[in-house]
Coordinates of C-alpha atoms in Angstrom, one line a residue:
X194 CA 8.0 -47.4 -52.3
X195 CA 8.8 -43.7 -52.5
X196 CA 12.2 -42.9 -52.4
X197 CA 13.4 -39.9 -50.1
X198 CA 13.9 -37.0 -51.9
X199 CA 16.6 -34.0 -51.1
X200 CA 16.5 -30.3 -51.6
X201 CA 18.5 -27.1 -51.2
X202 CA 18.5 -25.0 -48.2
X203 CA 19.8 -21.7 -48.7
X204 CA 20.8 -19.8 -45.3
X205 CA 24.0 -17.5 -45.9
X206 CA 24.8 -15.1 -43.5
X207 CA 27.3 -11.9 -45.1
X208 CA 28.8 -8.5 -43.4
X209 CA 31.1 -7.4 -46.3
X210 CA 29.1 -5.2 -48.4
X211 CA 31.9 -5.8 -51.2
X212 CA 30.7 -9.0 -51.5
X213 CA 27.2 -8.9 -51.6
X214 CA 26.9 -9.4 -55.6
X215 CA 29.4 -12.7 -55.4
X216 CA 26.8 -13.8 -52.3
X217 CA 23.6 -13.5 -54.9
X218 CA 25.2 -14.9 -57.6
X219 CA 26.2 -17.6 -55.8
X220 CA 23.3 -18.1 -54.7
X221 CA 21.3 -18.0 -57.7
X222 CA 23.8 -20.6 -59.0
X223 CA 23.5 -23.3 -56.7
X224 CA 20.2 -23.2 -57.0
X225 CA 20.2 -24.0 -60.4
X226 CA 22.6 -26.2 -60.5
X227 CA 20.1 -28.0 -57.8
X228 CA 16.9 -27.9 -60.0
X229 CA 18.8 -28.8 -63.2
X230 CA 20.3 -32.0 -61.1
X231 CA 16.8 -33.0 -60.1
X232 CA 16.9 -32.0 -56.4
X233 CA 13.0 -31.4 -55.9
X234 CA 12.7 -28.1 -54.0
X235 CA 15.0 -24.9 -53.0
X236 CA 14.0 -23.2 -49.7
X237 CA 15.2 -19.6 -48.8
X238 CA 15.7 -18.7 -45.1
X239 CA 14.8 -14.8 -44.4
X240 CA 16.9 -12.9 -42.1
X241 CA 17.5 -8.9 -41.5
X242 CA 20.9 -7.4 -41.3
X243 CA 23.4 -9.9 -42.8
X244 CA 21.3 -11.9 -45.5
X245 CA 20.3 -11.1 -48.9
X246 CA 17.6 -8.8 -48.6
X247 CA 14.1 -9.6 -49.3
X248 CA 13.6 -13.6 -49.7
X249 CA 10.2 -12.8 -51.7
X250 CA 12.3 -10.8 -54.2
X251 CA 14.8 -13.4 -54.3
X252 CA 12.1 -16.1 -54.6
X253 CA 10.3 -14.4 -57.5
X254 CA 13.4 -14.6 -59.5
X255 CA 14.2 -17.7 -58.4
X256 CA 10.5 -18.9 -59.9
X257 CA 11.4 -18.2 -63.0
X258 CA 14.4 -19.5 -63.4
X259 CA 13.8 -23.1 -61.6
X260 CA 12.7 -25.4 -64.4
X261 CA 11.2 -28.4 -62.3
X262 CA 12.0 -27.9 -58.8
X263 CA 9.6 -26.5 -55.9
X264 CA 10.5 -23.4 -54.5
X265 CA 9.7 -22.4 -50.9
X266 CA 10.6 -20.9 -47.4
X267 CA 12.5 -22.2 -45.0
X268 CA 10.8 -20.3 -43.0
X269 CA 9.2 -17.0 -44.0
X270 CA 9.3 -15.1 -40.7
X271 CA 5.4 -14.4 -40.3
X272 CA 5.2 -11.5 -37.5
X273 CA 7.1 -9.2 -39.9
X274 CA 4.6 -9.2 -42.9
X275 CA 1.3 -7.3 -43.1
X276 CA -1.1 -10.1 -43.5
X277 CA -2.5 -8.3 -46.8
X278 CA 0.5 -8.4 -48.0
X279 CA 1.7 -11.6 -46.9
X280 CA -1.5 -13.5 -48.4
X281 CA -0.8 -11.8 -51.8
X282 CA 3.1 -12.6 -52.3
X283 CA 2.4 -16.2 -51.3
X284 CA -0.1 -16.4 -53.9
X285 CA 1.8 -14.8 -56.2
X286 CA 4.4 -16.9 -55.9
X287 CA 2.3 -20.1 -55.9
X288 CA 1.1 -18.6 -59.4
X289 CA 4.9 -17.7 -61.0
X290 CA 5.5 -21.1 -60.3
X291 CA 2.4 -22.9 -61.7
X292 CA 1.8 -24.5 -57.7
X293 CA 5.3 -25.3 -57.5
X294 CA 5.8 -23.0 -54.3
X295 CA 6.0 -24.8 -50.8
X296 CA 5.3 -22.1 -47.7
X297 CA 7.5 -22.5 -45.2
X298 CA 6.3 -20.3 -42.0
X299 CA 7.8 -19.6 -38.7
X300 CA 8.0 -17.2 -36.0
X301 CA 11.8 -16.6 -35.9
X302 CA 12.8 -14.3 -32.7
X303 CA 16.2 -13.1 -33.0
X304 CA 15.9 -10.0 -31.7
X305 CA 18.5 -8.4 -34.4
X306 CA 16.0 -9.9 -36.9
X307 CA 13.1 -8.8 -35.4
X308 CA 13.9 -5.0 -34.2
X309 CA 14.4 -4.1 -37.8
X310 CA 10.8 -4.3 -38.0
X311 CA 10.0 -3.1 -34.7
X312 CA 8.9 -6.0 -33.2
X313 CA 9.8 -7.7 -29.6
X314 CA 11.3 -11.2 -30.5
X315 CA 9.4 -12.7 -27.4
X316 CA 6.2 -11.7 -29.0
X317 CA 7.0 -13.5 -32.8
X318 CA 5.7 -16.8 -31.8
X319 CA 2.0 -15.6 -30.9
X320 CA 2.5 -13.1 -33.6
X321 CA 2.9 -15.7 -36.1
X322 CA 0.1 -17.4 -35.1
X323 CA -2.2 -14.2 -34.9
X324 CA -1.3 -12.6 -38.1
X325 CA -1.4 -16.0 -39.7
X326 CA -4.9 -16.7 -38.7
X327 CA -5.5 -13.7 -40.8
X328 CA -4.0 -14.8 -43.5
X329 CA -6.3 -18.2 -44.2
X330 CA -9.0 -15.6 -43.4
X331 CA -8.2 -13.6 -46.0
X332 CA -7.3 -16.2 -48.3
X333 CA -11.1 -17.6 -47.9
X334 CA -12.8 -14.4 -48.6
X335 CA -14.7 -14.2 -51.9
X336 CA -15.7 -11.0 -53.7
X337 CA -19.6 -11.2 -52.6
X338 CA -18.1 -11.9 -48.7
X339 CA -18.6 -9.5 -46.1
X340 CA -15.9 -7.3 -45.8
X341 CA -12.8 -8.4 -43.1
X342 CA -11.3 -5.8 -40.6
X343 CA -8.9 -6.7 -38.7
X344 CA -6.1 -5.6 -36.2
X345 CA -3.1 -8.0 -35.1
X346 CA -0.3 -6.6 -33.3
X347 CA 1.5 -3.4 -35.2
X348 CA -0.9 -4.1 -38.7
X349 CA -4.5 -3.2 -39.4
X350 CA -6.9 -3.1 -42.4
X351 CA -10.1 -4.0 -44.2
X352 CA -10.5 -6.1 -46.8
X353 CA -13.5 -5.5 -49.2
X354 CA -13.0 -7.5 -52.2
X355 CA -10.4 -10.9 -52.3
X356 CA -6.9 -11.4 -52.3
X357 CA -5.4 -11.3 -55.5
X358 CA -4.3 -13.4 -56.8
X359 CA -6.0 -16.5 -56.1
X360 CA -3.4 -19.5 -56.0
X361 CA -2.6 -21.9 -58.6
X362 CA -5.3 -24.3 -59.0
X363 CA -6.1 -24.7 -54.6
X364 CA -7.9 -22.0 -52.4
X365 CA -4.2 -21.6 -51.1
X366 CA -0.8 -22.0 -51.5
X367 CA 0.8 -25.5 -49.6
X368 CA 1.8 -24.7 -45.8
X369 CA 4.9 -26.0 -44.3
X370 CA 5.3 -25.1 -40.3
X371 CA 8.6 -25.5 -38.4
X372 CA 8.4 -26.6 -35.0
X373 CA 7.4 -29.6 -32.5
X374 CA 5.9 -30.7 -30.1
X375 CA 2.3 -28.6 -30.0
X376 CA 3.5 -26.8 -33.5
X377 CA 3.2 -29.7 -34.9
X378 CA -0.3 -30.5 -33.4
X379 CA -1.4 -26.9 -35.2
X380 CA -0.2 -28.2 -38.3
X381 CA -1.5 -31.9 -38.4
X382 CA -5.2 -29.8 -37.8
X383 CA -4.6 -27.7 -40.5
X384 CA -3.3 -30.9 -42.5
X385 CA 0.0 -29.0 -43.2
X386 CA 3.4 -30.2 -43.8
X387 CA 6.1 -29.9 -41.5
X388 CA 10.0 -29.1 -40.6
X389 CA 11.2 -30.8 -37.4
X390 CA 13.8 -33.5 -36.3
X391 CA 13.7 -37.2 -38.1
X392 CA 12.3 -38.8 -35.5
X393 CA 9.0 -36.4 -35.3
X394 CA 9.4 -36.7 -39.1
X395 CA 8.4 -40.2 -38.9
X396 CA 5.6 -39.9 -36.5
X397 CA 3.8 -36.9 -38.4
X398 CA 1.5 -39.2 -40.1
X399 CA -0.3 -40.7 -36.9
X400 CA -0.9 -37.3 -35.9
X401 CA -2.2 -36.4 -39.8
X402 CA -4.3 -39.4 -39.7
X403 CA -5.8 -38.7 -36.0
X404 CA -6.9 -35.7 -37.3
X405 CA -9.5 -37.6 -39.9
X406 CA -7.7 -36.3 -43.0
X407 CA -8.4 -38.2 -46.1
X408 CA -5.6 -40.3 -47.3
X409 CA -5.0 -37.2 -50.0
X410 CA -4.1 -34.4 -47.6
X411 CA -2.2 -36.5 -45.9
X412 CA -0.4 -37.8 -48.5
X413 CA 0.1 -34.5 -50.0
X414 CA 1.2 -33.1 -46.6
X415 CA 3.5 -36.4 -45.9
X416 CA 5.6 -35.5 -49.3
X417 CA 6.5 -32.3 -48.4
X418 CA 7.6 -32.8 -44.4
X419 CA 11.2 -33.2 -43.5
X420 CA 14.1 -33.2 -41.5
X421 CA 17.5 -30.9 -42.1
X422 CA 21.0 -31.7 -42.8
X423 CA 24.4 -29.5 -42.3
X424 CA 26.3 -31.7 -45.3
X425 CA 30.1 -30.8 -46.2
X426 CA 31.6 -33.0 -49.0
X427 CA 34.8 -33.2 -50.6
X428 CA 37.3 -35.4 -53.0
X429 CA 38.7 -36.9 -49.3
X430 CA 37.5 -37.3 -46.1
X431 CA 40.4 -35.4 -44.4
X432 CA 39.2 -32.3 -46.7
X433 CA 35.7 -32.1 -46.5
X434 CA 36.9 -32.3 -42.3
X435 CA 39.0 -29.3 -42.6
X436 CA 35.9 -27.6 -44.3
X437 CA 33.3 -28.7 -41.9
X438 CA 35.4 -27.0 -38.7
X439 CA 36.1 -24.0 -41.1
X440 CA 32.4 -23.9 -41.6
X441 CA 31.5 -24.2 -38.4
X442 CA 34.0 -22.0 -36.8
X443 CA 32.9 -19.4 -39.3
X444 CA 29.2 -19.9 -37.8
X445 CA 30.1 -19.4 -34.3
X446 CA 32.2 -16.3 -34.7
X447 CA 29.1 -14.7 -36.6
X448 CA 26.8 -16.3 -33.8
X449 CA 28.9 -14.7 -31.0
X450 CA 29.1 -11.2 -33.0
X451 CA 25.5 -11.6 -32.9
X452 CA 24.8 -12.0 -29.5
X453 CA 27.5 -9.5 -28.7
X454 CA 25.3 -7.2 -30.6
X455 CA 22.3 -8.2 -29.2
X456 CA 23.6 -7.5 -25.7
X457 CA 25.4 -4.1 -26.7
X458 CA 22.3 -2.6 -28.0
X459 CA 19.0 -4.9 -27.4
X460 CA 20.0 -6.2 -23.9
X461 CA 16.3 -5.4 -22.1
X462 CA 15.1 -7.4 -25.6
X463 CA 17.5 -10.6 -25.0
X464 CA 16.7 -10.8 -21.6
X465 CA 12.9 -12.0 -22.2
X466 CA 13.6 -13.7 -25.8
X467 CA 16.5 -15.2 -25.0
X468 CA 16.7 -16.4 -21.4
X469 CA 18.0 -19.9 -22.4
X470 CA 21.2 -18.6 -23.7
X471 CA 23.4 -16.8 -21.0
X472 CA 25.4 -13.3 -23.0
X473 CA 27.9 -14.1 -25.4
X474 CA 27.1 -17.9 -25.7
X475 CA 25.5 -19.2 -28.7
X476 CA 24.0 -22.3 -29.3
X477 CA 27.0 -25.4 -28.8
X478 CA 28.2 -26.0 -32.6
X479 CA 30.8 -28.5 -31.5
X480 CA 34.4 -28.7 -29.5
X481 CA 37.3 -27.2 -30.4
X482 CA 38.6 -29.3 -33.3
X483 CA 35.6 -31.9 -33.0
X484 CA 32.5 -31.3 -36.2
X485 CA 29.0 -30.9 -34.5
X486 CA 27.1 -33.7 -34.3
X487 CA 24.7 -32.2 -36.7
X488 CA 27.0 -31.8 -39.1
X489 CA 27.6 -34.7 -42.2
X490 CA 30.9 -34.6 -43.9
X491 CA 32.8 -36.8 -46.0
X492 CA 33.3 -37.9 -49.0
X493 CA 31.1 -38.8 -51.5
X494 CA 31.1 -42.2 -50.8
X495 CA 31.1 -41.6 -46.8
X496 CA 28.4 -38.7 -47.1
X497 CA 26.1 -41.6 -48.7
X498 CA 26.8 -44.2 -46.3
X499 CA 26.4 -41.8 -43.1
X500 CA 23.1 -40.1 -45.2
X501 CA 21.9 -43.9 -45.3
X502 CA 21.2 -43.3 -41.4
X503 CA 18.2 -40.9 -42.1
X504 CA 17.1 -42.1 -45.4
X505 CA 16.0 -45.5 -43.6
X506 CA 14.0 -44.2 -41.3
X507 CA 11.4 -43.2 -44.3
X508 CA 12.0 -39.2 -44.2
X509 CA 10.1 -38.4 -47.1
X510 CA 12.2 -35.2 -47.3
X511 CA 15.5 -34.2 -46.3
X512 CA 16.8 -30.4 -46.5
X513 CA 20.3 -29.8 -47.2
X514 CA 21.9 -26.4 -46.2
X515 CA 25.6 -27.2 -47.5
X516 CA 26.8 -22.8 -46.3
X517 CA 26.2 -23.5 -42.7
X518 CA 24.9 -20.4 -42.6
X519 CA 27.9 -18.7 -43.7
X520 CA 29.2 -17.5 -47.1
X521 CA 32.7 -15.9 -46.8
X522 CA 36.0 -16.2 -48.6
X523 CA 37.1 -19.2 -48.8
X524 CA 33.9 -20.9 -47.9
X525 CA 32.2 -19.8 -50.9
X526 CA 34.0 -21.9 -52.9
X527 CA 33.7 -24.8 -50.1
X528 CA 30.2 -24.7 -50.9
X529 CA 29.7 -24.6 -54.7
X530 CA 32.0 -27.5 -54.5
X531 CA 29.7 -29.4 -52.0
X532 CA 26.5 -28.4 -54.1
X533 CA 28.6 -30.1 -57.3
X534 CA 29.4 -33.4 -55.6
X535 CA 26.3 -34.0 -54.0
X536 CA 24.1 -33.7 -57.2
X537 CA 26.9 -35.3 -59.0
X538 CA 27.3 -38.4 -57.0
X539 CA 25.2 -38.5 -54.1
X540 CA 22.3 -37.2 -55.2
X541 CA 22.2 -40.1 -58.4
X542 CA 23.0 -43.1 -56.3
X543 CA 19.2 -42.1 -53.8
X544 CA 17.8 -42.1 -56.9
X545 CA 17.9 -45.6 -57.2
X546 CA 18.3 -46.8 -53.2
X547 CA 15.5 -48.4 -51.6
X548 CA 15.1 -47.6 -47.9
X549 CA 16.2 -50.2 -45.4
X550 CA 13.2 -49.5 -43.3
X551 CA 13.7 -53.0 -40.7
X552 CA 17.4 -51.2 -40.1
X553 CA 15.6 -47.8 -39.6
X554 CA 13.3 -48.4 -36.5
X555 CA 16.0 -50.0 -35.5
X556 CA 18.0 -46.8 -35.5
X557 CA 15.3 -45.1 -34.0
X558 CA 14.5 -47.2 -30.9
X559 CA 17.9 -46.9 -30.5
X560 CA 17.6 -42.7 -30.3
X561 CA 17.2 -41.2 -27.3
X562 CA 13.8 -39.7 -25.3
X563 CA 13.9 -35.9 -26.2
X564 CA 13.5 -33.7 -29.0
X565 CA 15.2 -36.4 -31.4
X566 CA 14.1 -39.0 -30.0
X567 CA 11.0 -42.0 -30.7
X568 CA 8.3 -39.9 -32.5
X569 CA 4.9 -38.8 -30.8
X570 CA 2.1 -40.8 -31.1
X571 CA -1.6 -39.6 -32.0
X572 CA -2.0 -40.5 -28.0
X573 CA 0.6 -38.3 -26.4
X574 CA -2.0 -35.1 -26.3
X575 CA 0.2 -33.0 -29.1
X576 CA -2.5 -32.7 -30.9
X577 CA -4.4 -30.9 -28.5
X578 CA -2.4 -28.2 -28.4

């Protein structure tokens, strides 16, 4: 039986420019610590205007210094790359880490992110999927090929000879897509791996398999598909509490400044990107003094038993983000201290648990219809989409 395996996910968010060399190295230290501990992959987020800069920098870096663990996105934000480029640092990557590199794509859409590059956020998600379509084009083309000319939203060009380079050892580097629903119909064609909620997780396979994939691209696209976790450990219960809500309080402040931003100076953007959330309300993290829902804290001995809950459904992956999308004065420290007990004692006790996969579709009968709840079938049409 393959056991489930864990990664890092990286996703700080910063405003102090004073700490911006604390942030990286941080950073660049937990991700170590990760790949020396075994965790198999660390994925970077990429955001504009209060993350670190350029996550292909920061993954190039990162390639070299991860001895055994995969590196990838989580997601690269497709509409803001030139498809040129974008096929080339993918590559790239996949070479610097000898086919190590897992890539993570999405359309983002937060329209802070996205009008740093000059692009409406309600247009990212058929951006994405435009400019990506390039991309695989690109990626096909051999020297002797016509040439391709192209045009896809804001980028144009014309390439004559291939992308270099190639990547390692495939025609391509290995695709990840977040989403559900019909996202995950694109990528069960393309025979891609996936981000999404447990229980789509779990039913990714029938859709794979309903495709006609042989069993090794499904296989190979099974491994790498996964859910996410929000995980906050300490020594005691009572402690790693205190630092969940002083995570997640820390998150909604930044998501309210956010917004509040977004509607000072991008409010005829919000209004078609973001109709779902009304001005000055972010998404629900949570009640005053209660930890989201999303959120598993503990112990080390509680964050395995509550961890146990996923693990038996047969995730093949789970992504940990351990910041909460915030790295700040005191929660730095909160975090290294979470990254150190979870590939200190969590992280060695999955290595040798073996799935309780009778009490797992147990659990997820028991989940509700919706987003997280039973898994799609290869019969409910996603795949059409």
């Amino acid at each position: 039986m393959t056991r489930t395996k864990f990664s890092l996910q990286i996703n700080p968010y910063n405003d102090v420019p004073d700490d911006d060399t604390a942030l990286i190295d941080g950073i660049i230290d937990d991700a170590i610590r990760a790949d020396q501990a075994g965790m198999a992959a660390v994925y970077i987020t990429e955001h504009h205007g209060n993350h670190p800069g350029s996550s292909f920098v920061l993954a190039a870096y990162l390639a070299r210094a991860l001895e055994q663990a995969h590196l990838g996105f989580c997601i690269c934000t497709v509409p803001y790359h030139h498809p040129q480029r974008l096929a080339e640092m993918a590559n790239l990557l996949d070479q610097l880490t000898k086919g190590r590199f897992v890539f993570g794509i999405g359309g983002g859409g937060l329209p802070l992110d996205s009008a740093t590059v000059g692009i409406h956020a309600a247009d990212c998600t058929q951006l994405h999927d435009d400019v990506f379509d390039v991309v695989m084009q690109l990626w096909d083309k051999q020297p002797e090929d016509e040439p391709i000319r192209y045009e896809v939203g804001p980028y144009s060009g014309e390439l004559i000879q291939r992308v270099v380079p190639r990547a390692y050892g495939h025609d391509r580097p290995h695709v990840k897509l977040a989403g559900l629903g019909p996202r995950m119909g694109k990528a069960a064609r393309y025979g891609w791996s996936i981000f999404s909620m447990p229980a789509a997780v779990v039913g990714y396979r029938a859709l794979l398999e309903a495709e006609g994939h042989p069993p090794d691209v499904v296989e190979r696209a099974m491994e790498w598909t996964s859910a996410s976790a929000i995980v906050h450990i300490a020594p005691t219960d009572d402690q790693a509490r205190e630092w969940a809500l002083q995570g997640q309080q820390m998150r909604a402040a930044k998501l309210d400044h956010h917004f509040a931003l977004t509607d000072q100076y991008l409010g005829w953007m919000r209004q078609r990107a973001m109709p779902q959330f009304a001005p000055g309300a972010g998404p629900n993290l949570g009640g005053d003094g209660e930890v989201s829902s999303r959120t598993v804290w503990g112990s080390p001995e509680t964050v395995i038993e509550k961890l146990k809950d996923t693990v038996d459904l047969g995730i093949p992956e789970i992504s940990i983000g351990f910041d909460n999308g915030a790295m700040e004065a005191p929660l730095w420290e909160h975090t290294h201290e979470s990254v150190r007990l979870f590939c200190g004692e969590v992280l060695p006790y999955f290595a040798e648990y073996e799935p309780d996969l009778d009490r797992g579709r147990e659990l997820l009968a028991a989940m509700p219809v919706g987003p997280f709840g039973p898994p799609p079938s290869a019969d409910d049409g996603v795949s059409a989409s």
